PDB file of C-alpha atoms in Angstrom:
ATOM      1  CA  MET H   1     -15.185 -25.254   7.434  1.00  0.00           C
ATOM      2  CA  ALA H   2     -13.032 -22.076   6.814  1.00  0.00           C
ATOM      3  CA  ASP H   3     -15.059 -18.795   6.806  1.00  0.00           C
ATOM      4  CA  ILE H   4     -13.500 -17.401   3.364  1.00  0.00           C
ATOM      5  CA  SER H   5     -15.107 -16.289   0.566  1.00  0.00           C
ATOM      6  CA  PRO H   6     -14.847 -17.124  -3.126  1.00  0.00           C
ATOM      7  CA  PHE H   7     -13.618 -13.754  -3.584  1.00  0.00           C
ATOM      8  CA  GLU H   8     -10.488 -13.910  -0.713  1.00  0.00           C
ATOM      9  CA  ARG H   9     -10.317 -17.829  -2.374  1.00  0.00           C
ATOM     10  CA  ARG H  10      -9.467 -16.300  -5.632  1.00  0.00           C
ATOM     11  CA  LYS H  11      -6.783 -14.163  -4.035  1.00  0.00           C
ATOM     12  CA  LEU H  12      -5.553 -16.519  -2.092  1.00  0.00           C
ATOM     13  CA  GLU H  13      -5.105 -18.731  -5.129  1.00  0.00           C
ATOM     14  CA  LYS H  14      -3.387 -16.253  -7.178  1.00  0.00           C
ATOM     15  CA  LEU H  15      -0.841 -15.714  -4.130  1.00  0.00           C
ATOM     16  CA  LEU H  16       0.245 -19.009  -3.432  1.00  0.00           C
ATOM     17  CA  GLY H  17       0.073 -19.520  -7.681  1.00  0.00           C
ATOM     18  CA  MET H  18      -2.576 -22.590  -7.409  1.00  0.00           C
ATOM     19  CA  GLY H  19      -3.637 -22.257 -11.318  1.00  0.00           C
ATOM     20  CA  GLU H  20      -1.832 -25.042 -12.764  1.00  0.00           C
ATOM     21  CA  GLY H  21      -2.676 -27.303  -9.363  1.00  0.00           C
ATOM     22  CA  PHE H  22       0.591 -26.368  -7.387  1.00  0.00           C
ATOM     23  CA  VAL H  23       1.231 -24.222  -4.254  1.00  0.00           C
ATOM     24  CA  LEU H  24       4.572 -22.343  -4.668  1.00  0.00           C
ATOM     25  CA  ASP H  25       7.469 -24.261  -5.067  1.00  0.00           C
ATOM     26  CA  PHE H  26       6.795 -27.252  -2.871  1.00  0.00           C
ATOM     27  CA  SER H  27       7.121 -30.686  -4.002  1.00  0.00           C
ATOM     28  CA  ASP H  28       4.927 -33.487  -2.766  1.00  0.00           C
ATOM     29  CA  ARG H  29       7.857 -34.361   0.080  1.00  0.00           C
ATOM     30  CA  THR H  30       7.986 -30.425   1.030  1.00  0.00           C
ATOM     31  CA  TYR H  31       4.375 -29.761   0.950  1.00  0.00           C
ATOM     32  CA  ALA H  32       3.888 -33.156   3.409  1.00  0.00           C
ATOM     33  CA  ASP H  33       6.606 -31.663   5.268  1.00  0.00           C
ATOM     34  CA  PHE H  34       5.448 -28.167   5.672  1.00  0.00           C
ATOM     35  CA  PHE H  35       1.725 -29.241   6.906  1.00  0.00           C
ATOM     36  CA  ILE H  36       3.480 -31.537   9.484  1.00  0.00           C
ATOM     37  CA  ASP H  37       4.457 -28.193  11.563  1.00  0.00           C
ATOM     38  CA  TYR H  38       1.062 -27.315  11.694  1.00  0.00           C
ATOM     39  CA  ARG H  39      -0.167 -30.543  12.930  1.00  0.00           C
ATOM     40  CA  VAL H  40      -1.667 -31.355   9.447  1.00  0.00           C
ATOM     41  CA  ASP H  41      -1.327 -34.689   7.192  1.00  0.00           C
ATOM     42  CA  ILE H  42      -1.930 -33.227   3.907  1.00  0.00           C
ATOM     43  CA  ASP H  43      -1.260 -36.332   2.383  1.00  0.00           C
ATOM     44  CA  SER H  44      -4.343 -37.911   4.253  1.00  0.00           C
ATOM     45  CA  ALA H  45      -7.779 -39.413   2.216  1.00  0.00           C
ATOM     46  CA  GLN H  46      -9.732 -36.617   3.523  1.00  0.00           C
ATOM     47  CA  PHE H  47      -7.799 -34.063   1.520  1.00  0.00           C
ATOM     48  CA  ARG H  48      -7.433 -36.106  -0.937  1.00  0.00           C
ATOM     49  CA  ILE H  49     -11.534 -36.646  -1.968  1.00  0.00           C
ATOM     50  CA  ASN H  50     -11.397 -33.773  -4.930  1.00  0.00           C
ATOM     51  CA  GLY H  51      -8.030 -34.323  -6.067  1.00  0.00           C
ATOM     52  CA  ASP H  52      -4.816 -35.520  -5.185  1.00  0.00           C
ATOM     53  CA  SER H  53      -3.035 -32.232  -6.695  1.00  0.00           C
ATOM     54  CA  LYS H  54      -1.147 -29.954  -3.829  1.00  0.00           C
ATOM     55  CA  ALA H  55      -3.655 -26.990  -5.148  1.00  0.00           C
ATOM     56  CA  LYS H  56      -6.720 -29.302  -4.480  1.00  0.00           C
ATOM     57  CA  ARG H  57      -5.201 -30.448  -1.363  1.00  0.00           C
ATOM     58  CA  MET H  58      -5.260 -27.290  -0.177  1.00  0.00           C
ATOM     59  CA  ARG H  59      -8.711 -26.071  -1.234  1.00  0.00           C
ATOM     60  CA  THR H  60      -9.877 -29.384   0.475  1.00  0.00           C
ATOM     61  CA  PHE H  61      -8.077 -28.285   3.646  1.00  0.00           C
ATOM     62  CA  TRP H  62      -9.748 -24.765   3.445  1.00  0.00           C
ATOM     63  CA  THR H  63     -13.158 -26.320   3.257  1.00  0.00           C
ATOM     64  CA  ILE H  64     -12.780 -28.747   5.771  1.00  0.00           C
ATOM     65  CA  ALA H  65     -10.302 -27.512   8.270  1.00  0.00           C
ATOM     66  CA  PRO H  66     -11.436 -24.596  11.516  1.00  0.00           C
ATOM     67  CA  ASN H  67     -10.499 -20.602  11.041  1.00  0.00           C
ATOM     68  CA  HIS H  68      -7.758 -20.802  13.527  1.00  0.00           C
ATOM     69  CA  ALA H  69      -5.922 -23.910  11.851  1.00  0.00           C
ATOM     70  CA  VAL H  70      -6.771 -22.317   8.191  1.00  0.00           C
ATOM     71  CA  GLY H  71      -4.973 -19.015   9.527  1.00  0.00           C
ATOM     72  CA  LYS H  72      -1.797 -20.698  10.665  1.00  0.00           C
ATOM     73  CA  VAL H  73      -1.213 -22.423   7.846  1.00  0.00           C
ATOM     74  CA  LEU H  74      -1.963 -19.146   5.398  1.00  0.00           C
ATOM     75  CA  GLU H  75       0.087 -17.155   7.807  1.00  0.00           C
ATOM     76  CA  GLY H  76       2.989 -19.685   7.552  1.00  0.00           C
ATOM     77  CA  LEU H  77       3.022 -19.689   3.928  1.00  0.00           C
ATOM     78  CA  ILE H  78       2.458 -16.517   2.909  1.00  0.00           C
ATOM     79  CA  ALA H  79       5.978 -15.547   5.377  1.00  0.00           C
ATOM     80  CA  TYR H  80       7.441 -18.764   3.251  1.00  0.00           C
ATOM     81  CA  GLY H  81       6.322 -17.244   0.164  1.00  0.00           C
ATOM     82  CA  VAL H  82       8.074 -13.842   0.708  1.00  0.00           C
ATOM     83  CA  LYS H  83      11.409 -15.781   1.837  1.00  0.00           C
ATOM     84  CA  ILE H  84      11.814 -17.684  -1.760  1.00  0.00           C
ATOM     85  CA  ASP H  85      10.215 -14.657  -3.937  1.00  0.00           C
ATOM     86  CA  ARG H  86       7.344 -16.482  -5.128  1.00  0.00           C
ATOM     87  CA  LEU H  87       4.179 -15.224  -4.273  1.00  0.00           C
ATOM     88  CA  GLY H  88       1.806 -14.464  -7.171  1.00  0.00           C
ATOM     89  CA  ASP H  89       2.894 -11.601  -8.784  1.00  0.00           C
ATOM     90  CA  SER H  90       4.625  -9.792  -6.283  1.00  0.00           C
ATOM     91  CA  ASN H  91       1.872  -7.390  -5.954  1.00  0.00           C
ATOM     92  CA  PRO H  92       2.287  -5.680  -2.485  1.00  0.00           C
ATOM     93  CA  MET H  93      -1.351  -5.026  -2.308  1.00  0.00           C
ATOM     94  CA  LEU H  94      -2.364  -8.607  -2.902  1.00  0.00           C
ATOM     95  CA  VAL H  95       0.197  -9.964  -0.216  1.00  0.00           C
ATOM     96  CA  GLU H  96      -1.222  -7.460   2.125  1.00  0.00           C
ATOM     97  CA  ASP H  97      -5.038  -8.173   1.788  1.00  0.00           C
ATOM     98  CA  CYS H  98      -3.875 -12.458   1.665  1.00  0.00           C
ATOM     99  CA  ARG H  99      -2.517 -11.567   5.429  1.00  0.00           C
ATOM    100  CA  LYS H 100      -5.467  -9.937   6.320  1.00  0.00           C
ATOM    101  CA  ILE H 101      -7.617 -12.578   5.615  1.00  0.00           C
ATOM    102  CA  ALA H 102      -4.767 -15.058   7.552  1.00  0.00           C
ATOM    103  CA  GLN H 103      -5.054 -12.537  10.343  1.00  0.00           C
ATOM    104  CA  ARG H 104      -8.504 -12.699  10.318  1.00  0.00           C
ATOM    105  CA  LEU H 105      -9.272 -16.336  10.699  1.00  0.00           C
ATOM    106  CA  LEU H 106      -6.381 -16.447  13.554  1.00  0.00           C
ATOM    107  CA  SER H 107      -8.846 -14.354  15.408  1.00  0.00           C
ATOM    108  CA  ASP H 108     -10.965 -16.846  15.419  1.00  0.00           C
ATOM    109  CA  GLN H 109      -9.738 -18.408  18.716  1.00  0.00           C
ATOM    110  CA  PRO H 110     -10.319 -21.868  19.574  1.00  0.00           C
ATOM    111  CA  VAL H 111     -11.146 -21.430  23.135  1.00  0.00           C
ATOM    112  CA  ALA H 112     -12.867 -18.144  22.728  1.00  0.00           C
ATOM    113  CA  ASP H 113     -11.873 -17.068  26.560  1.00  0.00           C
ATOM    114  CA  ILE H 114      -8.208 -17.577  26.332  1.00  0.00           C
ATOM    115  CA  GLU H 115      -6.926 -13.837  27.478  1.00  0.00           C
ATOM    116  CA  ALA H 116      -8.231 -15.592  31.138  1.00  0.00           C
ATOM    117  CA  LEU H 117      -5.486 -17.733  31.345  1.00  0.00           C
ATOM    118  CA  THR H 118      -3.109 -15.697  32.673  1.00  0.00           C
ATOM    119  CA  ALA H 119      -1.180 -16.081  35.533  1.00  0.00           C
ATOM    120  CA  ILE H 120      -2.898 -13.776  39.157  1.00  0.00           C
ATOM    121  CA  ALA H 121       0.224 -13.904  41.766  1.00  0.00           C
ATOM    122  CA  ASP H 122       3.485 -12.491  41.124  1.00  0.00           C
ATOM    123  CA  GLU H 123       5.378 -16.457  40.913  1.00  0.00           C
ATOM    124  CA  ARG H 124       7.550 -17.181  37.971  1.00  0.00           C
ATOM    125  CA  ASP H 125       5.582 -21.078  37.707  1.00  0.00           C
ATOM    126  CA  PHE H 126       2.702 -19.696  37.650  1.00  0.00           C
ATOM    127  CA  GLU H 127       3.480 -17.583  34.798  1.00  0.00           C
ATOM    128  CA  VAL H 128       5.301 -20.023  32.701  1.00  0.00           C
ATOM    129  CA  VAL H 129       2.255 -22.555  33.383  1.00  0.00           C
ATOM    130  CA  ALA H 130       0.141 -20.121  32.363  1.00  0.00           C
ATOM    131  CA  GLU H 131       1.915 -18.736  28.949  1.00  0.00           C
ATOM    132  CA  HIS H 132       2.320 -22.968  28.124  1.00  0.00           C
ATOM    133  CA  VAL H 133      -1.303 -23.264  28.475  1.00  0.00           C
ATOM    134  CA  ARG H 134      -1.755 -19.849  26.162  1.00  0.00           C
ATOM    135  CA  GLU H 135       0.819 -21.643  23.780  1.00  0.00           C
ATOM    136  CA  ALA H 136      -0.802 -24.764  23.143  1.00  0.00           C
ATOM    137  CA  ILE H 137      -4.321 -22.931  22.470  1.00  0.00           C
ATOM    138  CA  GLU H 138      -2.342 -20.569  19.776  1.00  0.00           C
ATOM    139  CA  LYS H 139      -0.966 -24.091  18.040  1.00  0.00           C
ATOM    140  CA  ASN H 140      -3.971 -25.688  18.069  1.00  0.00           C
ATOM    141  CA  GLN H 141      -3.096 -28.469  20.196  1.00  0.00           C
ATOM    142  CA  PRO H 142      -4.918 -29.063  23.613  1.00  0.00           C
ATOM    143  CA  GLU H 143      -4.570 -31.965  23.950  1.00  0.00           C
ATOM    144  CA  GLY H 144      -1.151 -31.661  24.857  1.00  0.00           C
ATOM    145  CA  ALA H 145      -1.205 -29.250  27.658  1.00  0.00           C
ATOM    146  CA  LEU H 146      -4.213 -30.668  30.115  1.00  0.00           C
ATOM    147  CA  ASP H 147      -1.682 -31.748  32.586  1.00  0.00           C
ATOM    148  CA  ARG H 148      -0.171 -27.645  32.368  1.00  0.00           C
ATOM    149  CA  LEU H 149      -3.731 -26.632  32.837  1.00  0.00           C
ATOM    150  CA  HIS H 150      -4.780 -28.686  35.312  1.00  0.00           C
ATOM    151  CA  THR H 151      -1.299 -27.544  36.864  1.00  0.00           C
ATOM    152  CA  PHE H 152      -2.631 -23.770  35.977  1.00  0.00           C
ATOM    153  CA  VAL H 153      -6.233 -24.289  37.413  1.00  0.00           C
ATOM    154  CA  ASN H 154      -4.529 -25.394  40.795  1.00  0.00           C
ATOM    155  CA  LYS H 155      -2.644 -22.284  41.126  1.00  0.00           C
ATOM    156  CA  PHE H 156      -5.506 -20.415  40.171  1.00  0.00           C
ATOM    157  CA  ILE H 157      -7.993 -21.514  42.688  1.00  0.00           C
ATOM    158  CA  ARG H 158      -5.490 -22.039  45.508  1.00  0.00           C
ATOM    159  CA  VAL H 159      -4.442 -18.201  44.999  1.00  0.00           C
ATOM    160  CA  THR H 160      -8.434 -17.298  44.517  1.00  0.00           C
ATOM    161  CA  CYS H 161      -9.014 -18.651  48.033  1.00  0.00           C
ATOM    162  CA  GLU H 162      -6.687 -17.577  50.326  1.00  0.00           C
ATOM    163  CA  PRO H 163      -8.307 -14.306  50.172  1.00  0.00           C
ATOM    164  CA  HIS H 164     -11.469 -15.560  51.488  1.00  0.00           C
ATOM    165  CA  GLY H 165      -9.618 -17.305  54.469  1.00  0.00           C
ATOM    166  CA  ILE H 166      -9.989 -21.045  53.365  1.00  0.00           C
ATOM    167  CA  MET H 167      -7.297 -23.255  54.420  1.00  0.00           C
ATOM    168  CA  ILE H 168      -4.966 -24.277  52.094  1.00  0.00           C
ATOM    169  CA  SER H 169      -2.831 -27.600  52.028  1.00  0.00           C
ATOM    170  CA  ARG H 170      -1.131 -29.821  49.522  1.00  0.00           C
ATOM    171  CA  ASP H 171      -3.758 -32.947  50.933  1.00  0.00           C
ATOM    172  CA  LYS H 172      -6.450 -31.198  50.028  1.00  0.00           C
ATOM    173  CA  PRO H 173      -8.185 -31.981  46.737  1.00  0.00           C
ATOM    174  CA  LEU H 174      -8.854 -29.254  44.454  1.00  0.00           C
ATOM    175  CA  HIS H 175     -12.242 -29.789  44.415  1.00  0.00           C
ATOM    176  CA  SER H 176     -12.900 -29.915  48.150  1.00  0.00           C
ATOM    177  CA  VAL H 177     -11.406 -26.562  47.753  1.00  0.00           C
ATOM    178  CA  PHE H 178     -12.925 -25.450  44.960  1.00  0.00           C
ATOM    179  CA  GLY H 179     -16.359 -26.436  46.991  1.00  0.00           C
ATOM    180  CA  GLU H 180     -15.490 -24.398  50.174  1.00  0.00           C
ATOM    181  CA  TYR H 181     -15.078 -21.233  47.453  1.00  0.00           C
ATOM    182  CA  VAL H 182     -17.883 -21.775  46.563  1.00  0.00           C
ATOM    183  CA  LYS H 183     -20.038 -21.969  49.975  1.00  0.00           C
ATOM    184  CA  ALA H 184     -18.193 -18.960  50.726  1.00  0.00           C
ATOM    185  CA  LEU H 185     -19.221 -16.911  47.744  1.00  0.00           C
ATOM    186  CA  ARG H 186     -22.853 -18.047  48.182  1.00  0.00           C
ATOM    187  CA  GLY H 187     -22.275 -17.334  52.473  1.00  0.00           C
ATOM    188  CA  SER H 188     -20.937 -13.699  51.595  1.00  0.00           C
ATOM    189  CA  GLY H 189     -24.015 -13.440  49.299  1.00  0.00           C
ATOM    190  CA  HIS H 190     -21.589 -12.393  46.199  1.00  0.00           C
ATOM    191  CA  LEU H 191     -24.082 -14.461  43.997  1.00  0.00           C
ATOM    192  CA  GLU H 192     -27.259 -13.231  42.703  1.00  0.00           C
ATOM    193  CA  SER H 193     -28.547 -16.033  41.096  1.00  0.00           C
ATOM    194  CA  ALA H 194     -29.685 -19.404  42.405  1.00  0.00           C
ATOM    195  CA  MET H 195     -28.148 -20.594  38.486  1.00  0.00           C
ATOM    196  CA  THR H 196     -25.149 -19.342  38.831  1.00  0.00           C
ATOM    197  CA  ASP H 197     -24.658 -20.705  42.133  1.00  0.00           C
ATOM    198  CA  ARG H 198     -25.894 -24.077  40.858  1.00  0.00           C
ATOM    199  CA  ILE H 199     -23.157 -23.311  37.705  1.00  0.00           C
ATOM    200  CA  LEU H 200     -20.449 -23.057  40.734  1.00  0.00           C
ATOM    201  CA  ARG H 201     -21.279 -26.012  42.236  1.00  0.00           C
ATOM    202  CA  SER H 202     -21.625 -28.337  39.362  1.00  0.00           C
ATOM    203  CA  SER H 203     -17.892 -27.403  38.754  1.00  0.00           C
ATOM    204  CA  ILE H 204     -16.774 -29.180  42.383  1.00  0.00           C
ATOM    205  CA  SER H 205     -17.779 -32.643  40.438  1.00  0.00           C
ATOM    206  CA  VAL H 206     -15.771 -31.381  37.127  1.00  0.00           C
ATOM    207  CA  LEU H 207     -12.442 -30.339  38.600  1.00  0.00           C
ATOM    208  CA  GLU H 208     -12.874 -34.057  40.457  1.00  0.00           C
ATOM    209  CA  ALA H 209     -12.923 -35.411  37.167  1.00  0.00           C
ATOM    210  CA  PHE H 210     -10.610 -33.259  35.677  1.00  0.00           C
ATOM    211  CA  ASN H 211      -7.759 -34.807  38.063  1.00  0.00           C
ATOM    212  CA  GLU H 212      -8.713 -38.253  36.263  1.00  0.00           C
ATOM    213  CA  VAL H 213      -8.210 -36.483  32.781  1.00  0.00           C
ATOM    214  CA  ARG H 214      -4.962 -35.133  34.669  1.00  0.00           C
ATOM    215  CA  ASN H 215      -3.550 -38.899  35.332  1.00  0.00           C
ATOM    216  CA  ASN H 216      -4.918 -41.005  33.045  1.00  0.00           C
ATOM    217  CA  LYS H 217      -5.616 -39.470  29.603  1.00  0.00           C
ATOM    218  CA  SER H 218      -2.944 -36.468  29.702  1.00  0.00           C
ATOM    219  CA  LEU H 219       1.275 -36.346  29.156  1.00  0.00           C
ATOM    220  CA  ALA H 220       1.420 -35.973  33.430  1.00  0.00           C
ATOM    221  CA  HIS H 221       1.996 -39.481  32.900  1.00  0.00           C
ATOM    222  CA  ASP H 222       2.467 -42.298  30.152  1.00  0.00           C
ATOM    223  CA  ASN H 223      -0.597 -42.449  28.821  1.00  0.00           C
ATOM    224  CA  PRO H 224      -2.842 -42.418  25.662  1.00  0.00           C
ATOM    225  CA  ILE H 225      -4.050 -38.816  25.886  1.00  0.00           C
ATOM    226  CA  LEU H 226      -7.251 -37.525  25.206  1.00  0.00           C
ATOM    227  CA  ASN H 227      -8.800 -36.652  21.983  1.00  0.00           C
ATOM    228  CA  TYR H 228      -8.792 -33.482  20.015  1.00  0.00           C
ATOM    229  CA  ASP H 229     -12.323 -32.117  20.669  1.00  0.00           C
ATOM    230  CA  GLU H 230     -13.256 -32.943  24.047  1.00  0.00           C
ATOM    231  CA  SER H 231      -9.438 -31.585  24.866  1.00  0.00           C
ATOM    232  CA  LEU H 232     -10.985 -28.496  23.389  1.00  0.00           C
ATOM    233  CA  LEU H 233     -14.278 -28.650  25.187  1.00  0.00           C
ATOM    234  CA  ILE H 234     -12.340 -28.770  28.933  1.00  0.00           C
ATOM    235  CA  PHE H 235     -10.554 -25.563  27.999  1.00  0.00           C
ATOM    236  CA  ASN H 236     -13.294 -24.221  26.658  1.00  0.00           C
ATOM    237  CA  HIS H 237     -15.048 -25.049  29.924  1.00  0.00           C
ATOM    238  CA  VAL H 238     -12.176 -23.839  32.098  1.00  0.00           C
ATOM    239  CA  ALA H 239     -11.482 -20.865  30.118  1.00  0.00           C
ATOM    240  CA  SER H 240     -14.801 -19.455  30.411  1.00  0.00           C
ATOM    241  CA  SER H 241     -15.430 -20.064  34.566  1.00  0.00           C
ATOM    242  CA  ILE H 242     -11.439 -18.783  35.425  1.00  0.00           C
ATOM    243  CA  ARG H 243     -13.061 -15.813  33.408  1.00  0.00           C
ATOM    244  CA  PHE H 244     -16.143 -15.176  35.230  1.00  0.00           C
ATOM    245  CA  ILE H 245     -13.962 -15.805  38.844  1.00  0.00           C
ATOM    246  CA  LYS H 246     -11.763 -13.058  37.881  1.00  0.00           C
ATOM    247  CA  SER H 247     -14.562 -10.773  36.965  1.00  0.00           C
ATOM    248  CA  LEU H 248     -16.019 -11.571  39.954  1.00  0.00           C
ATOM    249  CA  GLU H 249     -13.252 -11.476  42.289  1.00  0.00           C
ATOM    250  CA  ALA H 250     -13.082  -8.162  41.105  1.00  0.00           C
ATOM    251  CA  ARG H 251     -15.927  -6.748  41.765  1.00  0.00           C
ATOM    252  CA  ILE H 252     -15.770  -7.866  45.271  1.00  0.00           C
ATOM    253  CA  LYS H 253     -12.591  -6.082  45.497  1.00  0.00           C
ATOM    254  CA  ALA H 254     -14.045  -2.952  44.586  1.00  0.00           C
ATOM    255  CA  LYS H 255     -17.193  -3.408  46.801  1.00  0.00           C
ATOM    256  CA  SER H 256     -14.629  -4.058  49.259  1.00  0.00           C
ATOM    257  CA  LEU H 257     -12.355  -0.892  48.975  1.00  0.00           C
ATOM    258  CA  ALA H 258     -15.422   1.087  48.227  1.00  0.00           C
ATOM    259  CA  GLN H 259     -16.975  -0.184  51.508  1.00  0.00           C
ATOM    260  CA  LYS H 260     -13.604   0.705  53.592  1.00  0.00           C
ATOM    261  CA  ALA H 261     -13.351   4.105  51.881  1.00  0.00           C
ATOM    262  CA  SER H 262     -17.013   4.526  53.261  1.00  0.00           C
ATOM    263  CA  GLU H 263     -16.097   4.011  56.379  1.00  0.00           C
ATOM    264  CA  SER H 264     -12.489   5.925  56.972  1.00  0.00           C
ATOM    265  CA  LEU H 265     -15.047   8.681  55.730  1.00  0.00           C
ATOM    266  CA  PHE H 266     -17.720   8.342  58.462  1.00  0.00           C
ATOM    267  CA  ASP H 267     -14.855   8.081  61.040  1.00  0.00           C
ATOM    268  CA  GLU H 268     -13.056  11.173  60.006  1.00  0.00           C
ATOM    269  CA  THR H 269     -16.760  13.230  60.787  1.00  0.00           C
ATOM    270  CA  ILE H 270     -16.762  12.265  64.024  1.00  0.00           C
ATOM    271  CA  PRO H 271     -16.450  14.993  66.064  1.00  0.00           C
ATOM    272  CA  PHE H 272     -15.624  13.002  69.037  1.00  0.00           C
TER     273      PHE H 272
END
């Protein structure tokens, strides 16, 4: 359910001209076409439970859909309304208030740590796949990008492992590489709690299962793709894990640089 207060609903309804059951200048056909661009079948039964008018379906959409999805639709409606000059009474303050509502809803990303999914090496293909993964989440289409998320994770783990002296080869499975990485972290004393160690070790089997999803439940091949909710769970788990690993690696690097600086200073103070 979208987080829209009754006061905000009244503003949005006024802006979109919903008082008589209409929404802007949409016909039933163009209304359906508009929503299809946002992967919503506004003609489906779930949006008609409170009535068939465009306004009633819009209100039901606000009730059913998550914040981010509603924010994307509102952003598109406002842009369209400005283009055709059909927004409410054209009050600039009303338009701006409704834009702020849309932006607030958009800030509630379906993947909390989406910003962690960025390339960590200066490689064009790494940057491109990271961009595609983030774009899929921004469009609320996680199930359509599981194959690219798998590619991103492969690149991320292999680049992260190299400084730890872990041998990388095309024949070594991703979960095996990650297992060696966790072992290296544990052996070097970089993990402070047994629980963190256990969580990371559990990710070894998760990554092994990710191979099956990539091969049989994603667009990597001609497959029936995984459902939205499970895809979103995978995205959230992966993004959260990568955010932690990036933070951990930054701490390891800072500690290493501080140690080298200390050793250099010690060498310079030796009088012989």
